[in-house]
Amino acid sequence: MCGIVGIVGNQPVAGRLVDALKRLEYRGYDSAGVATIVDGALARRRAEGKLFNLEKRLAEEPLAGTIGIAHTRWATHGAPTEGNAHPHFVDGVAVVHNGIIENFSELKDELIADGATFSTQTDTEVVAQLLAKYRRDGLGRREAMHAMLRRVTGAYALAVIFADDPSTIMAARSGPPLAIGHGHGEMFLGSDAIALAPFTNEISYLVDGDWAILGRDGAHIFDMDGNRVERPKQVSSAAAYLIDKGNHRHFMEKEIHEQPEAISHALGHYVDFLEHAVRPVAGGIDFAKVPSLAISACGTAYLAGLVGKYWFERYARLPVEIDVASEFRYREIPLNPESAALFISQSGETADTLASLRYCKEHGLKIGAVVNTRESSIARESDAVFPILAGPEIGVASTKAFTCQLTVLAALAIGAGKARGTLTAADEKALVRHLAEMPRVMAGVLNTIQPSIEQLARDLSKCKDVLYLGRGTSYPLAMEGALKLKEISYIHAEGYAAGELKHGPIALIDENMPVIVIAPHDRFFEKTVSNMQEVAARGGRIIFITDAKGAAASKLETMATIVLPDVDEVIAPMIYSLPIQLLAYHTAVFMGTDVDQPRNLAKSVTVE
Ligand code: M6R
């Protein structure tokens, strides 16, 4: 969840390290720091909070040096203070770390008993302390690194420099991703290829258990037994990504408005618009033969998977087992090796999702990855990769990745239905025609609903609690609406299946808690209206998100009604995502929160 970078260069590195950190700030923004070697000694600047604080520090007190490592933190152990900010120094060793050292407490006790004095509350400091101890014991730098790696357990991407070697960075990976960038007379290290994009597009990815020594002329990579291994160089497309806000106030706003285009890209990959057919999926999973499907993911990606479950079961008659990855990985689910499993992740690096993937792989299932980052760990470890083609998503709140995930899952479910003979060619044509309408319908919605959403957001920003309700695929959407709202506006919100209202949450209904009902005029509509009546009868205030038919059919008085175009059930989840995203966005803007980097969160969650 932190971001790390390193440069062993031939010109000053501090500025370039901070530039690279900016591209990693989505991974955490509690504190940041940079360390270099100047005249045979370690030097560093650190600052609490976002990167601009570190930039300010560096402007006041510049840092020389042509080799360095840097870090942007999402705190796990120890408060987000400057003292706990990386890089950590111990006796000429500097370390930056992304992940969690699980046996840090036992190692710390052992090191303290051996005379070490700790100056931070972080788990990472044990890495620096161990390296320093091994050096004091007489080991060379490489031997010390290898010995340290044999002692630590847990998840880590590490970068290390030693004051007495201004021409080498050491790195190691167990879990979180780590990319090596190849330059001309310079070498780079980063948590992802996007961080390194301004410097190079030639990338080698370390695999779990690898460690590496980077000099100015290249890198030597080793496995845990110390044997040399080769990792191929790949040409990364990360440099092509334009990372700016354009005319928008926030990345989130930009990404919401990019959805018609992003979805067009995704559709173009999965759908033949001339034939109105889904394209055959890449090898690896034969949906015609699998007896069932497992789906696992976290957060918004999990909610996309939940919508996908409805589609796979309805269109392909394929039973789906789904759970959030943090539960899935430990539930000891009896899995059928003939089945397939899908893992959904924007970043492709989410630790729990990756662990669930490995669990399914061990049990012999075919693995599919629905990812935005094709070079990610989840993609690399899968038999079939289904890219969502959303382009870089910078806002911590997932928006366009969600609707692109939905688009890909819809296409896969239709393809599975066709392969299994549960959809006829005519069904497929009709469904694909609806999918093809999506970009146009979305663009229309984005152009028209803004004023009513802004008005409503002003009211919501005064509320303490909000309830979202929905049925069918609108139920996961209700949960997504609640997640989005709490994530960026910090208003407490819950999403419920509308039918569950009377089994508990109805007790909360009063005039202070708006109830947002997502109800297109579909086969569940009448039932949902009955639930709305239950809310109205108890003085609850309803915000109704529906279509023209739904608005005409319901005679209930609402606090507001947002009317969307009449669309087919298969694209309703994508279209109804727009008002819930915009509602969260504008509420957060009214409340003055940090929309793109909400408190306590990070975009890529590489710890358990
Ligand atoms: O990168 P992933 O899709 O695996 O991330 C999963 C969740 O952390 C993510 O969707 C999170 O819930 C979002 N911030 C929600 O907007």
PDB file of N, CA, C and O in Angstrom, residues 384-418:
ATOM      1  N   ALA A 384      -6.089 -16.855 -18.099  1.00  0.00           N
ATOM      2  CA  ALA A 384      -6.717 -15.987 -19.104  1.00  0.00           C
ATOM      3  C   ALA A 384      -6.850 -14.589 -18.512  1.00  0.00           C
ATOM      4  O   ALA A 384      -7.251 -14.436 -17.362  1.00  0.00           O
ATOM      5  N   VAL A 385      -6.482 -13.582 -19.300  1.00  0.00           N
ATOM      6  CA  VAL A 385      -6.574 -12.199 -18.814  1.00  0.00           C
ATOM      7  C   VAL A 385      -7.675 -11.481 -19.595  1.00  0.00           C
ATOM      8  O   VAL A 385      -7.693 -11.511 -20.821  1.00  0.00           O
ATOM      9  N   PHE A 386      -8.601 -10.880 -18.863  1.00  0.00           N
ATOM     10  CA  PHE A 386      -9.682 -10.118 -19.483  1.00  0.00           C
ATOM     11  C   PHE A 386      -9.492  -8.648 -19.120  1.00  0.00           C
ATOM     12  O   PHE A 386      -9.945  -8.202 -18.055  1.00  0.00           O
ATOM     13  N   PRO A 387      -8.783  -7.894 -19.957  1.00  0.00           N
ATOM     14  CA  PRO A 387      -8.509  -6.491 -19.603  1.00  0.00           C
ATOM     15  C   PRO A 387      -9.789  -5.663 -19.636  1.00  0.00           C
ATOM     16  O   PRO A 387     -10.654  -5.893 -20.490  1.00  0.00           O
ATOM     17  N   ILE A 388      -9.897  -4.712 -18.726  1.00  0.00           N
ATOM     18  CA  ILE A 388     -11.108  -3.876 -18.713  1.00  0.00           C
ATOM     19  C   ILE A 388     -10.904  -2.591 -19.521  1.00  0.00           C
ATOM     20  O   ILE A 388     -11.861  -1.865 -19.777  1.00  0.00           O
ATOM     21  N   LEU A 389      -9.657  -2.281 -19.843  1.00  0.00           N
ATOM     22  CA  LEU A 389      -9.314  -1.182 -20.763  1.00  0.00           C
ATOM     23  C   LEU A 389      -9.881   0.172 -20.331  1.00  0.00           C
ATOM     24  O   LEU A 389     -10.309   0.970 -21.160  1.00  0.00           O
ATOM     25  N   ALA A 390      -9.890   0.408 -19.028  1.00  0.00           N
ATOM     26  CA  ALA A 390     -10.445   1.677 -18.521  1.00  0.00           C
ATOM     27  C   ALA A 390      -9.425   2.811 -18.613  1.00  0.00           C
ATOM     28  O   ALA A 390      -9.783   3.969 -18.462  1.00  0.00           O
ATOM     29  N   GLY A 391      -8.145   2.487 -18.834  1.00  0.00           N
ATOM     30  CA  GLY A 391      -7.101   3.517 -18.753  1.00  0.00           C
ATOM     31  C   GLY A 391      -6.800   3.775 -17.295  1.00  0.00           C
ATOM     32  O   GLY A 391      -7.515   3.285 -16.409  1.00  0.00           O
ATOM     33  N   PRO A 392      -5.748   4.560 -17.001  1.00  0.00           N
ATOM     34  CA  PRO A 392      -5.360   4.735 -15.598  1.00  0.00           C
ATOM     35  C   PRO A 392      -6.477   5.382 -14.778  1.00  0.00           C
ATOM     36  O   PRO A 392      -7.077   6.359 -15.229  1.00  0.00           O
ATOM     37  N   GLU A 393      -6.748   4.819 -13.630  1.00  0.00           N
ATOM     38  CA  GLU A 393      -7.735   5.401 -12.712  1.00  0.00           C
ATOM     39  C   GLU A 393      -6.945   5.899 -11.512  1.00  0.00           C
ATOM     40  O   GLU A 393      -6.336   5.116 -10.791  1.00  0.00           O
ATOM     41  N   ILE A 394      -6.945   7.215 -11.320  1.00  0.00           N
ATOM     42  CA  ILE A 394      -6.108   7.826 -10.289  1.00  0.00           C
ATOM     43  C   ILE A 394      -6.912   8.098  -9.011  1.00  0.00           C
ATOM     44  O   ILE A 394      -6.421   7.909  -7.913  1.00  0.00           O
ATOM     45  N   GLY A 395      -8.141   8.568  -9.152  1.00  0.00           N
ATOM     46  CA  GLY A 395      -8.985   8.818  -7.976  1.00  0.00           C
ATOM     47  C   GLY A 395      -9.089   7.532  -7.165  1.00  0.00           C
ATOM     48  O   GLY A 395      -9.261   6.448  -7.742  1.00  0.00           O
ATOM     49  N   VAL A 396      -8.965   7.664  -5.854  1.00  0.00           N
ATOM     50  CA  VAL A 396      -9.027   6.460  -5.015  1.00  0.00           C
ATOM     51  C   VAL A 396     -10.393   5.782  -5.145  1.00  0.00           C
ATOM     52  O   VAL A 396     -10.497   4.556  -5.145  1.00  0.00           O
ATOM     53  N   ALA A 397     -11.432   6.580  -5.290  1.00  0.00           N
ATOM     54  CA  ALA A 397     -12.765   5.995  -5.465  1.00  0.00           C
ATOM     55  C   ALA A 397     -12.883   5.448  -6.887  1.00  0.00           C
ATOM     56  O   ALA A 397     -12.714   6.171  -7.859  1.00  0.00           O
ATOM     57  N   SER A 398     -13.175   4.186  -6.969  1.00  0.00           N
ATOM     58  CA  SER A 398     -13.240   3.549  -8.287  1.00  0.00           C
ATOM     59  C   SER A 398     -14.545   3.927  -8.990  1.00  0.00           C
ATOM     60  O   SER A 398     -15.624   3.811  -8.417  1.00  0.00           O
ATOM     61  N   THR A 399     -14.445   4.408 -10.214  1.00  0.00           N
ATOM     62  CA  THR A 399     -15.646   4.789 -10.974  1.00  0.00           C
ATOM     63  C   THR A 399     -15.636   4.108 -12.338  1.00  0.00           C
ATOM     64  O   THR A 399     -16.348   3.140 -12.571  1.00  0.00           O
ATOM     65  N   LYS A 400     -14.731   4.590 -13.226  1.00  0.00           N
ATOM     66  CA  LYS A 400     -14.748   4.013 -14.573  1.00  0.00           C
ATOM     67  C   LYS A 400     -14.266   2.560 -14.554  1.00  0.00           C
ATOM     68  O   LYS A 400     -14.686   1.763 -15.395  1.00  0.00           O
ATOM     69  N   ALA A 401     -13.415   2.217 -13.577  1.00  0.00           N
ATOM     70  CA  ALA A 401     -12.984   0.805 -13.516  1.00  0.00           C
ATOM     71  C   ALA A 401     -14.191  -0.073 -13.200  1.00  0.00           C
ATOM     72  O   ALA A 401     -14.345  -1.162 -13.750  1.00  0.00           O
ATOM     73  N   PHE A 402     -15.080   0.421 -12.322  1.00  0.00           N
ATOM     74  CA  PHE A 402     -16.274  -0.355 -11.952  1.00  0.00           C
ATOM     75  C   PHE A 402     -17.157  -0.622 -13.169  1.00  0.00           C
ATOM     76  O   PHE A 402     -17.525  -1.764 -13.445  1.00  0.00           O
ATOM     77  N   THR A 403     -17.469   0.431 -13.915  1.00  0.00           N
ATOM     78  CA  THR A 403     -18.382   0.214 -15.048  1.00  0.00           C
ATOM     79  C   THR A 403     -17.702  -0.581 -16.167  1.00  0.00           C
ATOM     80  O   THR A 403     -18.371  -1.333 -16.885  1.00  0.00           O
ATOM     81  N   CYS A 404     -16.381  -0.440 -16.291  1.00  0.00           N
ATOM     82  CA  CYS A 404     -15.691  -1.276 -17.294  1.00  0.00           C
ATOM     83  C   CYS A 404     -15.635  -2.731 -16.824  1.00  0.00           C
ATOM     84  O   CYS A 404     -15.758  -3.657 -17.630  1.00  0.00           O
ATOM     85  N   GLN A 405     -15.456  -2.941 -15.511  1.00  0.00           N
ATOM     86  CA  GLN A 405     -15.504  -4.325 -14.998  1.00  0.00           C
ATOM     87  C   GLN A 405     -16.866  -4.937 -15.305  1.00  0.00           C
ATOM     88  O   GLN A 405     -16.979  -6.079 -15.757  1.00  0.00           O
ATOM     89  N   LEU A 406     -17.922  -4.135 -15.064  1.00  0.00           N
ATOM     90  CA  LEU A 406     -19.279  -4.627 -15.340  1.00  0.00           C
ATOM     91  C   LEU A 406     -19.438  -4.964 -16.818  1.00  0.00           C
ATOM     92  O   LEU A 406     -19.997  -6.004 -17.171  1.00  0.00           O
ATOM     93  N   THR A 407     -18.917  -4.100 -17.659  1.00  0.00           N
ATOM     94  CA  THR A 407     -19.052  -4.322 -19.107  1.00  0.00           C
ATOM     95  C   THR A 407     -18.385  -5.636 -19.512  1.00  0.00           C
ATOM     96  O   THR A 407     -18.955  -6.439 -20.266  1.00  0.00           O
ATOM     97  N   VAL A 408     -17.191  -5.853 -18.982  1.00  0.00           N
ATOM     98  CA  VAL A 408     -16.456  -7.079 -19.335  1.00  0.00           C
ATOM     99  C   VAL A 408     -17.199  -8.303 -18.787  1.00  0.00           C
ATOM    100  O   VAL A 408     -17.359  -9.314 -19.484  1.00  0.00           O
ATOM    101  N   LEU A 409     -17.688  -8.202 -17.563  1.00  0.00           N
ATOM    102  CA  LEU A 409     -18.410  -9.349 -16.976  1.00  0.00           C
ATOM    103  C   LEU A 409     -19.687  -9.642 -17.762  1.00  0.00           C
ATOM    104  O   LEU A 409     -20.040 -10.809 -17.971  1.00  0.00           O
ATOM    105  N   ALA A 410     -20.372  -8.590 -18.216  1.00  0.00           N
ATOM    106  CA  ALA A 410     -21.590  -8.804 -19.006  1.00  0.00           C
ATOM    107  C   ALA A 410     -21.242  -9.539 -20.296  1.00  0.00           C
ATOM    108  O   ALA A 410     -21.900 -10.519 -20.670  1.00  0.00           O
ATOM    109  N   ALA A 411     -20.171  -9.083 -20.966  1.00  0.00           N
ATOM    110  CA  ALA A 411     -19.779  -9.728 -22.228  1.00  0.00           C
ATOM    111  C   ALA A 411     -19.377 -11.184 -21.972  1.00  0.00           C
ATOM    112  O   ALA A 411     -19.744 -12.083 -22.746  1.00  0.00           O
ATOM    113  N   LEU A 412     -18.650 -11.424 -20.880  1.00  0.00           N
ATOM    114  CA  LEU A 412     -18.231 -12.802 -20.580  1.00  0.00           C
ATOM    115  C   LEU A 412     -19.447 -13.681 -20.272  1.00  0.00           C
ATOM    116  O   LEU A 412     -19.515 -14.837 -20.700  1.00  0.00           O
ATOM    117  N   ALA A 413     -20.394 -13.130 -19.534  1.00  0.00           N
ATOM    118  CA  ALA A 413     -21.578 -13.923 -19.181  1.00  0.00           C
ATOM    119  C   ALA A 413     -22.406 -14.246 -20.429  1.00  0.00           C
ATOM    120  O   ALA A 413     -22.909 -15.364 -20.581  1.00  0.00           O
ATOM    121  N   ILE A 414     -22.507 -13.269 -21.331  1.00  0.00           N
ATOM    122  CA  ILE A 414     -23.254 -13.525 -22.579  1.00  0.00           C
ATOM    123  C   ILE A 414     -22.504 -14.578 -23.397  1.00  0.00           C
ATOM    124  O   ILE A 414     -23.099 -15.528 -23.928  1.00  0.00           O
ATOM    125  N   GLY A 415     -21.172 -14.422 -23.467  1.00  0.00           N
ATOM    126  CA  GLY A 415     -20.361 -15.409 -24.202  1.00  0.00           C
ATOM    127  C   GLY A 415     -20.520 -16.793 -23.589  1.00  0.00           C
ATOM    128  O   GLY A 415     -20.636 -17.806 -24.299  1.00  0.00           O
ATOM    129  N   ALA A 416     -20.573 -16.854 -22.256  1.00  0.00           N
ATOM    130  CA  ALA A 416     -20.729 -18.149 -21.580  1.00  0.00           C
ATOM    131  C   ALA A 416     -22.104 -18.734 -21.888  1.00  0.00           C
ATOM    132  O   ALA A 416     -22.244 -19.940 -22.130  1.00  0.00           O
ATOM    133  N   GLY A 417     -23.115 -17.868 -21.917  1.00  0.00           N
ATOM    134  CA  GLY A 417     -24.473 -18.327 -22.227  1.00  0.00           C
ATOM    135  C   GLY A 417     -24.547 -18.907 -23.635  1.00  0.00           C
ATOM    136  O   GLY A 417     -25.172 -19.939 -23.876  1.00  0.00           O
ATOM    137  N   LYS A 418     -23.853 -18.238 -24.550  1.00  0.00           N
ATOM    138  CA  LYS A 418     -23.828 -18.707 -25.939  1.00  0.00           C
ATOM    139  C   LYS A 418     -23.113 -20.069 -25.985  1.00  0.00           C
ATOM    140  O   LYS A 418     -23.614 -21.021 -26.583  1.00  0.00           O
TER     141      LYS A 418
END
